[in-house]
CSV table of C-alpha atoms in Angstrom, one decimal:
chain,number,residue,atom,x,y,z
A,12,GLY,CA,116.8,-247.5,212.5
A,13,ALA,CA,120.4,-248.1,211.4
A,14,GLY,CA,122.8,-245.3,211.6
A,15,VAL,CA,125.5,-244.3,209.1
A,16,SER,CA,127.9,-247.2,208.5
A,17,GLN,CA,131.4,-247.1,207.1
A,18,SER,CA,133.7,-249.8,205.9
A,19,PRO,CA,136.3,-250.9,206.5
A,20,SER,CA,136.8,-249.7,210.0
A,21,ASN,CA,140.5,-249.9,209.6
A,22,LYS,CA,142.7,-250.0,206.6
A,23,VAL,CA,146.4,-250.4,206.3
A,24,THR,CA,147.9,-250.0,202.9
A,25,GLU,CA,151.3,-249.5,201.3
A,26,LYS,CA,152.3,-246.2,199.8
A,27,GLY,CA,151.4,-246.1,196.2
A,28,LYS,CA,148.4,-248.4,196.4
A,29,ASP,CA,144.8,-247.3,195.7
A,30,VAL,CA,142.1,-247.6,198.4
A,31,GLU,CA,138.3,-247.4,198.4
A,32,LEU,CA,136.4,-246.3,201.4
A,33,ARG,CA,132.7,-246.9,201.7
A,34,CYS,CA,129.8,-245.0,203.4
A,35,ASP,CA,126.3,-246.2,203.8
A,36,PRO,CA,124.1,-243.3,204.9
A,37,ILE,CA,120.9,-243.4,206.8
A,38,SER,CA,118.1,-244.5,204.4
A,39,GLY,CA,116.3,-241.5,203.0
A,40,HIS,CA,119.0,-239.0,203.7
A,41,THR,CA,119.7,-236.9,200.6
A,42,ALA,CA,122.8,-235.2,201.7
A,43,LEU,CA,126.1,-236.9,202.3
A,44,TYR,CA,129.4,-235.5,203.5
A,45,TRP,CA,133.0,-236.7,203.7
A,46,TYR,CA,135.6,-235.4,206.1
A,47,ARG,CA,139.2,-236.1,207.0
A,48,GLN,CA,140.5,-236.0,210.5
A,49,ARG,CA,144.2,-236.2,211.0
A,50,LEU,CA,145.5,-237.2,214.4
A,51,GLY,CA,144.8,-234.6,217.0
A,52,GLN,CA,143.2,-232.2,214.6
A,53,GLY,CA,139.7,-231.1,213.7
A,54,LEU,CA,137.6,-232.2,210.8
A,55,GLU,CA,138.5,-231.1,207.3
A,56,PHE,CA,135.6,-230.9,204.9
A,57,LEU,CA,136.2,-232.8,201.7
A,58,ILE,CA,133.1,-233.0,199.7
A,59,TYR,CA,129.3,-232.9,199.8
A,60,PHE,CA,126.7,-234.8,197.8
A,61,GLN,CA,123.1,-233.6,197.3
A,62,GLY,CA,121.5,-236.7,195.9
A,63,ASN,CA,124.1,-238.1,193.5
A,64,SER,CA,125.6,-234.8,192.6
A,65,ALA,CA,128.6,-233.0,194.2
A,66,PRO,CA,128.1,-229.3,193.6
A,67,ASP,CA,131.6,-228.4,194.9
A,68,LYS,CA,134.6,-230.6,194.7
A,69,SER,CA,137.1,-228.0,195.7
A,70,GLY,CA,137.6,-229.5,199.2
A,71,LEU,CA,139.2,-232.6,197.8
A,72,PRO,CA,143.0,-232.3,198.7
A,73,SER,CA,144.3,-233.4,195.3
A,74,ASP,CA,143.4,-235.1,192.1
A,75,ARG,CA,144.3,-238.4,193.7
A,76,PHE,CA,141.0,-238.1,195.6
A,77,SER,CA,137.7,-238.8,194.0
A,78,ALA,CA,134.2,-239.6,195.3
A,79,GLU,CA,131.0,-240.8,193.9
A,80,ARG,CA,127.5,-241.6,195.1
A,81,THR,CA,125.0,-243.8,193.4
A,82,GLY,CA,121.3,-244.4,193.9
A,83,GLU,CA,121.2,-241.5,196.4
A,84,SER,CA,122.6,-244.0,198.8
A,85,VAL,CA,126.1,-245.5,199.1
A,86,SER,CA,129.1,-243.4,198.5
A,87,THR,CA,132.7,-244.3,197.9
A,88,LEU,CA,135.8,-242.2,198.5
A,89,THR,CA,138.8,-243.4,196.4
A,90,ILE,CA,142.3,-242.4,197.0
A,91,GLN,CA,144.8,-243.3,194.3
A,92,ARG,CA,148.5,-243.7,194.7
A,93,THR,CA,148.2,-243.2,198.5
A,94,GLN,CA,150.8,-241.2,200.3
A,95,GLN,CA,151.8,-241.2,204.0
A,96,GLU,CA,150.1,-237.8,204.5
A,97,ASP,CA,146.8,-239.5,203.6
A,98,SER,CA,146.9,-241.3,206.9
A,99,ALA,CA,143.9,-240.1,208.8
A,100,VAL,CA,140.4,-241.1,209.9
A,101,TYR,CA,137.9,-240.5,207.2
A,102,LEU,CA,134.4,-239.7,208.4
A,103,CYS,CA,131.2,-239.8,206.6
A,104,ALA,CA,128.0,-238.1,207.6
A,105,SER,CA,124.5,-237.9,206.2
A,106,SER,CA,121.6,-235.5,206.8
A,107,LEU,CA,117.9,-235.2,205.9
A,108,LEU,CA,117.4,-231.9,204.1
A,109,GLY,CA,114.3,-229.9,204.8
A,110,GLY,CA,112.3,-228.9,207.7
A,111,GLN,CA,113.5,-228.6,211.3
A,112,LEU,CA,116.1,-231.3,210.9
A,113,PHE,CA,118.0,-229.4,208.1
A,114,TYR,CA,121.7,-229.6,208.7
A,115,GLU,CA,121.7,-232.2,211.6
A,116,GLN,CA,124.5,-234.5,210.4
A,117,TYR,CA,124.6,-238.0,211.6
A,118,PHE,CA,128.2,-239.3,211.5
A,119,GLY,CA,129.5,-242.8,210.9
A,120,PRO,CA,132.2,-244.4,213.0
A,121,GLY,CA,134.9,-243.5,210.5
A,122,THR,CA,137.6,-245.5,208.6
A,123,ARG,CA,141.1,-245.2,210.0
A,124,LEU,CA,143.5,-245.3,207.1
A,125,THR,CA,147.2,-245.9,207.7
A,126,VAL,CA,149.6,-245.7,204.8
A,127,THR,CA,152.9,-247.4,205.4
B,30,ALA,CA,136.3,-218.8,203.5
B,31,GLN,CA,134.8,-219.3,206.9
B,32,THR,CA,137.1,-220.1,209.8
B,33,VAL,CA,136.3,-221.6,213.2
B,34,THR,CA,138.6,-221.1,216.2
B,35,GLN,CA,138.7,-223.0,219.4
B,36,SER,CA,141.4,-221.5,221.6
B,37,GLN,CA,141.3,-224.1,224.4
B,38,PRO,CA,143.0,-227.3,223.3
B,39,GLU,CA,142.4,-229.0,226.7
B,40,MET,CA,140.2,-228.3,229.6
B,41,SER,CA,139.3,-230.1,232.8
B,42,VAL,CA,136.4,-229.8,235.2
B,43,GLN,CA,135.4,-231.4,238.5
B,44,GLU,CA,132.4,-233.7,238.3
B,45,ALA,CA,129.2,-231.7,239.0
B,46,GLU,CA,130.8,-228.4,238.3
B,47,THR,CA,130.2,-226.1,235.3
B,48,VAL,CA,132.5,-225.5,232.4
B,49,THR,CA,132.5,-223.2,229.4
B,50,LEU,CA,134.1,-224.0,226.1
B,51,SER,CA,134.9,-221.1,223.8
B,52,CYS,CA,134.4,-220.8,220.0
B,53,THR,CA,134.8,-217.9,217.6
B,54,TYR,CA,134.2,-217.9,213.9
B,55,ASP,CA,134.6,-215.6,211.0
B,56,THR,CA,132.0,-215.2,208.2
B,57,SER,CA,130.5,-212.6,205.9
B,58,GLU,CA,127.2,-214.5,205.8
B,59,ASN,CA,124.2,-213.3,207.7
B,60,ASN,CA,122.3,-216.5,207.9
B,61,TYR,CA,124.1,-219.7,209.0
B,62,TYR,CA,124.1,-222.5,211.5
B,63,LEU,CA,126.4,-223.2,214.4
B,64,PHE,CA,126.9,-226.6,216.1
B,65,TRP,CA,128.7,-228.2,219.0
B,66,TYR,CA,129.6,-231.9,218.4
B,67,LYS,CA,131.0,-234.3,220.9
B,68,GLN,CA,133.5,-237.0,220.0
B,69,PRO,CA,134.1,-239.5,222.7
B,70,PRO,CA,137.0,-242.0,222.5
B,71,SER,CA,134.8,-244.3,220.5
B,72,ARG,CA,135.2,-241.8,217.7
B,73,GLN,CA,131.5,-241.5,217.0
B,74,MET,CA,130.6,-237.8,216.5
B,75,ILE,CA,127.4,-236.8,218.3
B,76,LEU,CA,125.5,-233.6,217.9
B,77,VAL,CA,125.2,-231.8,221.2
B,78,ILE,CA,123.4,-228.6,220.3
B,79,ARG,CA,122.7,-226.4,217.3
B,80,GLN,CA,121.9,-222.7,216.9
B,81,GLU,CA,120.4,-220.9,213.9
B,82,ALA,CA,122.0,-217.5,213.4
B,83,TYR,CA,118.6,-215.8,212.8
B,84,LYS,CA,117.4,-216.8,216.3
B,85,GLN,CA,118.4,-214.5,219.1
B,86,GLN,CA,117.4,-216.9,221.8
B,87,ASN,CA,120.3,-219.1,223.0
B,88,ALA,CA,119.7,-222.8,222.4
B,89,THR,CA,119.5,-225.1,225.4
B,90,GLU,CA,119.5,-228.9,225.6
B,91,ASN,CA,119.2,-230.2,229.2
B,92,ARG,CA,122.6,-229.6,230.8
B,93,PHE,CA,124.0,-228.0,227.7
B,94,SER,CA,123.5,-224.4,226.7
B,95,VAL,CA,125.1,-221.9,224.4
B,96,ASN,CA,126.0,-218.2,224.6
B,97,PHE,CA,125.6,-217.0,221.0
B,98,GLN,CA,126.9,-213.5,220.4
B,99,LYS,CA,126.3,-212.8,216.7
B,100,ALA,CA,128.0,-209.4,216.6
B,101,ALA,CA,131.0,-210.7,218.3
B,102,LYS,CA,130.9,-214.0,216.3
B,103,SER,CA,131.2,-216.0,219.4
B,104,PHE,CA,129.5,-219.3,220.2
B,105,SER,CA,130.5,-220.8,223.6
B,106,LEU,CA,129.1,-224.0,225.1
B,107,LYS,CA,128.3,-224.3,228.8
B,108,ILE,CA,128.0,-227.7,230.4
B,109,SER,CA,126.3,-227.7,233.8
B,110,ASP,CA,126.6,-230.4,236.4
B,111,SER,CA,129.4,-232.1,234.5
B,112,GLN,CA,129.3,-235.9,234.4
B,113,LEU,CA,132.1,-238.4,233.7
B,114,GLY,CA,130.4,-239.3,230.5
B,115,ASP,CA,131.0,-235.8,229.2
B,116,THR,CA,134.7,-236.5,228.8
B,117,ALA,CA,135.3,-236.2,225.1
B,118,MET,CA,136.6,-233.9,222.3
B,119,TYR,CA,134.2,-231.1,221.6
B,120,PHE,CA,134.1,-229.5,218.2
B,121,CYS,CA,132.5,-226.2,217.3
B,122,ALA,CA,131.2,-226.2,213.7
B,123,PHE,CA,129.8,-223.6,211.2
B,124,GLY,CA,127.4,-224.5,208.5
B,125,SER,CA,126.7,-222.2,205.6
B,126,ASN,CA,123.2,-221.4,204.6
B,127,THR,CA,123.7,-223.1,201.3
B,128,GLY,CA,124.2,-226.4,203.0
B,129,ASN,CA,127.3,-227.4,201.1
B,130,GLN,CA,130.1,-226.1,203.3
B,131,PHE,CA,130.9,-227.1,206.8
B,132,TYR,CA,133.8,-225.9,208.9
B,133,PHE,CA,135.0,-227.4,212.1
B,134,GLY,CA,137.3,-226.0,214.8
B,135,THR,CA,140.3,-227.9,216.0
B,136,GLY,CA,138.5,-229.2,219.1
B,137,THR,CA,138.7,-228.9,222.9
B,138,SER,CA,139.6,-232.0,224.8
B,139,LEU,CA,137.5,-232.0,228.0
B,140,THR,CA,138.2,-234.2,230.9
B,141,VAL,CA,135.7,-234.5,233.8
B,142,ILE,CA,137.6,-235.4,237.0
B,143,PRO,CA,135.8,-237.6,239.6
């Protein structure tokens, strides 16, 4: 079946503008994760959804960042008033909870965000 | 908070040889999960191998195996018979038992030399 998809693949925006990043998880996956990967660095955990709920939002870098998920499917990560330090690749992953496959995350190709 | 440390930013290995990538972590939890992910230049993260902390036996997936030392909080990845397609960034990751926290190391860039 289809894997995790993310759109857009690349986004260039001006400082101060808002951006919306989209993630379509694998159908039936109840868990969804957002990560940020700055150039040459590891993955920084941002937020996790179980169904449509995010139990812990403390990983979001600032109040300019928000995320939502609807229908236990698509998720959007919104960054308001973008800053240059927001430039990074934003990765989304989903997983099927329960059983032997618990915690195997399937990653999307990421969205490369560049703030000029 | 949990931390994951990969002390080797870059490594190289001759094709067909064996290489070991190091990873240490810090946690107060007793039950957790450890993973190695591969990220080739295409940027797509791919799960290489996983280990449940409650299992003493080291996980193995074909040419990939781990050396899991729970007391030492060490989780190294051994790649045998290295192939050109193994060239990628490798990330070690820790998953809490609650499922809502994941921590990645900073990665090791592996180059397989023909």
